[in-house]
Amino acid sequence: MVTFRTKKIEKAETRTRNRAIKRKIVKKKRVFSSYLLKFLLFIVLLATIAMIVGGFVLYNKIIKPLPPISKLKDLEIAQTSSIYDRKGNLLYSVYKEKRTYIDFDQINTKMINAIVA
């Protein structure tokens, strides 16, 4: 026969079991979140190390071998040699690379915008 007292005891036992189950679930969530946090910290650390190594490589391979700016001011660029006849007509152009020096004012603004874009 089921009495009021046994029902009360059963409810208490059920509550206790439910609480224990909830504690296990919460504990599992905490364990999962701690692993997730450790994983994210590892990824951040790995990315930081990769950026430091990448910066070091960038400096040593690209920036370090560049000439100083003072040498670039006096740089002579290879240009096309033009041979003319007596009347001023162009006969030949001798070049390794076909280049002709022009001032900055002679460059079309559309060309400047295209290079900048």
PDB file of C-alpha atoms in Angstrom:
ATOM      1  CA  MET A   1       0.000   0.000   0.000  1.00  0.00           C
ATOM      2  CA  VAL A   2       1.291   3.390  -0.997  1.00  0.00           C
ATOM      3  CA  THR A   3       1.067   6.022   1.643  1.00  0.00           C
ATOM      4  CA  PHE A   4       1.645   9.693   1.562  1.00  0.00           C
ATOM      5  CA  ARG A   5       4.992   9.211   3.229  1.00  0.00           C
ATOM      6  CA  THR A   6       6.263   6.732   0.620  1.00  0.00           C
ATOM      7  CA  LYS A   7       5.190   9.089  -2.183  1.00  0.00           C
ATOM      8  CA  LYS A   8       7.069  11.885  -0.497  1.00  0.00           C
ATOM      9  CA  ILE A   9      10.159   9.708  -0.145  1.00  0.00           C
ATOM     10  CA  GLU A  10       9.901   8.659  -3.815  1.00  0.00           C
ATOM     11  CA  LYS A  11       9.634  12.325  -4.884  1.00  0.00           C
ATOM     12  CA  ALA A  12      12.666  13.188  -2.796  1.00  0.00           C
ATOM     13  CA  GLU A  13      14.643  10.308  -4.270  1.00  0.00           C
ATOM     14  CA  THR A  14      13.577  11.321  -7.791  1.00  0.00           C
ATOM     15  CA  ARG A  15      14.628  14.914  -7.124  1.00  0.00           C
ATOM     16  CA  THR A  16      17.963  13.716  -5.803  1.00  0.00           C
ATOM     17  CA  ARG A  17      18.493  11.543  -8.886  1.00  0.00           C
ATOM     18  CA  ASN A  18      17.517  14.412 -11.186  1.00  0.00           C
ATOM     19  CA  ARG A  19      19.907  16.758  -9.391  1.00  0.00           C
ATOM     20  CA  ALA A  20      22.712  14.227  -9.714  1.00  0.00           C
ATOM     21  CA  ILE A  21      21.987  13.856 -13.423  1.00  0.00           C
ATOM     22  CA  LYS A  22      21.913  17.646 -13.849  1.00  0.00           C
ATOM     23  CA  ARG A  23      25.226  17.934 -11.986  1.00  0.00           C
ATOM     24  CA  LYS A  24      26.775  15.386 -14.334  1.00  0.00           C
ATOM     25  CA  ILE A  25      25.449  17.266 -17.360  1.00  0.00           C
ATOM     26  CA  VAL A  26      26.705  20.592 -16.011  1.00  0.00           C
ATOM     27  CA  LYS A  27      30.044  18.992 -15.194  1.00  0.00           C
ATOM     28  CA  LYS A  28      30.275  17.614 -18.752  1.00  0.00           C
ATOM     29  CA  LYS A  29      29.440  21.070 -20.153  1.00  0.00           C
ATOM     30  CA  ARG A  30      32.128  22.616 -17.965  1.00  0.00           C
ATOM     31  CA  VAL A  31      34.654  20.026 -19.112  1.00  0.00           C
ATOM     32  CA  PHE A  32      33.678  20.614 -22.764  1.00  0.00           C
ATOM     33  CA  SER A  33      33.872  24.386 -22.385  1.00  0.00           C
ATOM     34  CA  SER A  34      37.275  24.138 -20.690  1.00  0.00           C
ATOM     35  CA  TYR A  35      38.564  21.978 -23.577  1.00  0.00           C
ATOM     36  CA  LEU A  36      37.083  24.448 -26.054  1.00  0.00           C
ATOM     37  CA  LEU A  37      38.743  27.341 -24.257  1.00  0.00           C
ATOM     38  CA  LYS A  38      42.103  25.543 -24.219  1.00  0.00           C
ATOM     39  CA  PHE A  39      41.736  24.747 -27.926  1.00  0.00           C
ATOM     40  CA  LEU A  40      40.950  28.377 -28.796  1.00  0.00           C
ATOM     41  CA  LEU A  41      43.902  29.603 -26.751  1.00  0.00           C
ATOM     42  CA  PHE A  42      46.129  27.110 -28.553  1.00  0.00           C
ATOM     43  CA  ILE A  43      44.879  28.379 -31.931  1.00  0.00           C
ATOM     44  CA  VAL A  44      45.520  32.004 -30.907  1.00  0.00           C
ATOM     45  CA  LEU A  45      49.009  31.104 -29.714  1.00  0.00           C
ATOM     46  CA  LEU A  46      49.712  29.227 -32.939  1.00  0.00           C
ATOM     47  CA  ALA A  47      48.480  32.183 -35.044  1.00  0.00           C
ATOM     48  CA  THR A  48      50.649  34.588 -33.063  1.00  0.00           C
ATOM     49  CA  ILE A  49      53.733  32.438 -33.586  1.00  0.00           C
ATOM     50  CA  ALA A  50      52.921  32.154 -37.321  1.00  0.00           C
ATOM     51  CA  MET A  51      52.620  35.951 -37.628  1.00  0.00           C
ATOM     52  CA  ILE A  52      55.942  36.482 -35.839  1.00  0.00           C
ATOM     53  CA  VAL A  53      57.714  33.956 -38.072  1.00  0.00           C
ATOM     54  CA  GLY A  54      56.020  35.423 -41.166  1.00  0.00           C
ATOM     55  CA  GLY A  55      57.147  38.926 -40.204  1.00  0.00           C
ATOM     56  CA  PHE A  56      60.698  37.711 -39.699  1.00  0.00           C
ATOM     57  CA  VAL A  57      60.724  35.991 -43.103  1.00  0.00           C
ATOM     58  CA  LEU A  58      59.161  39.054 -44.771  1.00  0.00           C
ATOM     59  CA  TYR A  59      61.830  41.301 -43.308  1.00  0.00           C
ATOM     60  CA  ASN A  60      64.783  39.063 -44.197  1.00  0.00           C
ATOM     61  CA  LYS A  61      63.668  38.028 -47.680  1.00  0.00           C
ATOM     62  CA  ILE A  62      62.031  41.192 -49.006  1.00  0.00           C
ATOM     63  CA  ILE A  63      62.774  44.327 -47.003  1.00  0.00           C
ATOM     64  CA  LYS A  64      66.391  43.754 -45.942  1.00  0.00           C
ATOM     65  CA  PRO A  65      67.834  43.336 -49.491  1.00  0.00           C
ATOM     66  CA  LEU A  66      66.260  46.598 -50.747  1.00  0.00           C
ATOM     67  CA  PRO A  67      68.705  49.436 -51.445  1.00  0.00           C
ATOM     68  CA  PRO A  68      68.606  52.547 -49.251  1.00  0.00           C
ATOM     69  CA  ILE A  69      66.470  55.473 -50.408  1.00  0.00           C
ATOM     70  CA  SER A  70      69.525  57.710 -50.857  1.00  0.00           C
ATOM     71  CA  LYS A  71      70.773  55.388 -53.630  1.00  0.00           C
ATOM     72  CA  LEU A  72      67.380  55.439 -55.363  1.00  0.00           C
ATOM     73  CA  LYS A  73      67.550  59.223 -55.823  1.00  0.00           C
ATOM     74  CA  ASP A  74      70.610  58.918 -58.092  1.00  0.00           C
ATOM     75  CA  LEU A  75      69.418  55.808 -59.928  1.00  0.00           C
ATOM     76  CA  GLU A  76      70.018  55.756 -63.659  1.00  0.00           C
ATOM     77  CA  ILE A  77      67.382  53.825 -65.570  1.00  0.00           C
ATOM     78  CA  ALA A  78      68.264  52.023 -68.786  1.00  0.00           C
ATOM     79  CA  GLN A  79      66.629  53.826 -71.711  1.00  0.00           C
ATOM     80  CA  THR A  80      66.162  53.307 -75.429  1.00  0.00           C
ATOM     81  CA  SER A  81      68.942  54.661 -77.644  1.00  0.00           C
ATOM     82  CA  SER A  82      67.551  56.370 -80.743  1.00  0.00           C
ATOM     83  CA  ILE A  83      69.518  56.844 -83.946  1.00  0.00           C
ATOM     84  CA  TYR A  84      68.421  59.678 -86.258  1.00  0.00           C
ATOM     85  CA  ASP A  85      69.484  60.670 -89.788  1.00  0.00           C
ATOM     86  CA  ARG A  86      70.591  64.142 -90.877  1.00  0.00           C
ATOM     87  CA  LYS A  87      67.046  65.335 -91.369  1.00  0.00           C
ATOM     88  CA  GLY A  88      65.953  64.271 -87.868  1.00  0.00           C
ATOM     89  CA  ASN A  89      64.031  61.171 -88.911  1.00  0.00           C
ATOM     90  CA  LEU A  90      64.229  58.188 -86.588  1.00  0.00           C
ATOM     91  CA  LEU A  91      66.197  55.371 -88.196  1.00  0.00           C
ATOM     92  CA  TYR A  92      66.654  52.817 -85.406  1.00  0.00           C
ATOM     93  CA  SER A  93      65.910  52.306 -81.755  1.00  0.00           C
ATOM     94  CA  VAL A  94      68.439  50.194 -79.891  1.00  0.00           C
ATOM     95  CA  TYR A  95      67.323  48.800 -76.554  1.00  0.00           C
ATOM     96  CA  LYS A  96      67.417  45.920 -74.180  1.00  0.00           C
ATOM     97  CA  GLU A  97      64.169  47.136 -72.643  1.00  0.00           C
ATOM     98  CA  LYS A  98      62.141  49.718 -74.512  1.00  0.00           C
ATOM     99  CA  ARG A  99      62.026  52.593 -72.013  1.00  0.00           C
ATOM    100  CA  THR A 100      61.754  56.335 -72.415  1.00  0.00           C
ATOM    101  CA  TYR A 101      62.060  58.739 -69.500  1.00  0.00           C
ATOM    102  CA  ILE A 102      59.221  61.241 -69.084  1.00  0.00           C
ATOM    103  CA  ASP A 103      58.375  63.760 -66.370  1.00  0.00           C
ATOM    104  CA  PHE A 104      55.570  63.133 -63.928  1.00  0.00           C
ATOM    105  CA  ASP A 105      53.549  65.970 -65.485  1.00  0.00           C
ATOM    106  CA  GLN A 106      53.463  64.136 -68.809  1.00  0.00           C
ATOM    107  CA  ILE A 107      51.723  61.090 -67.351  1.00  0.00           C
ATOM    108  CA  ASN A 108      47.992  60.970 -68.038  1.00  0.00           C
ATOM    109  CA  THR A 109      45.801  61.220 -64.907  1.00  0.00           C
ATOM    110  CA  LYS A 110      43.842  58.141 -65.988  1.00  0.00           C
ATOM    111  CA  MET A 111      47.082  56.150 -66.009  1.00  0.00           C
ATOM    112  CA  ILE A 112      47.953  57.390 -62.516  1.00  0.00           C
ATOM    113  CA  ASN A 113      44.499  56.465 -61.237  1.00  0.00           C
ATOM    114  CA  ALA A 114      44.735  53.027 -62.855  1.00  0.00           C
ATOM    115  CA  ILE A 115      48.089  52.335 -61.194  1.00  0.00           C
ATOM    116  CA  VAL A 116      46.845  53.539 -57.810  1.00  0.00           C
ATOM    117  CA  ALA A 117      43.658  51.499 -58.065  1.00  0.00           C
TER     118      ALA A 117
END
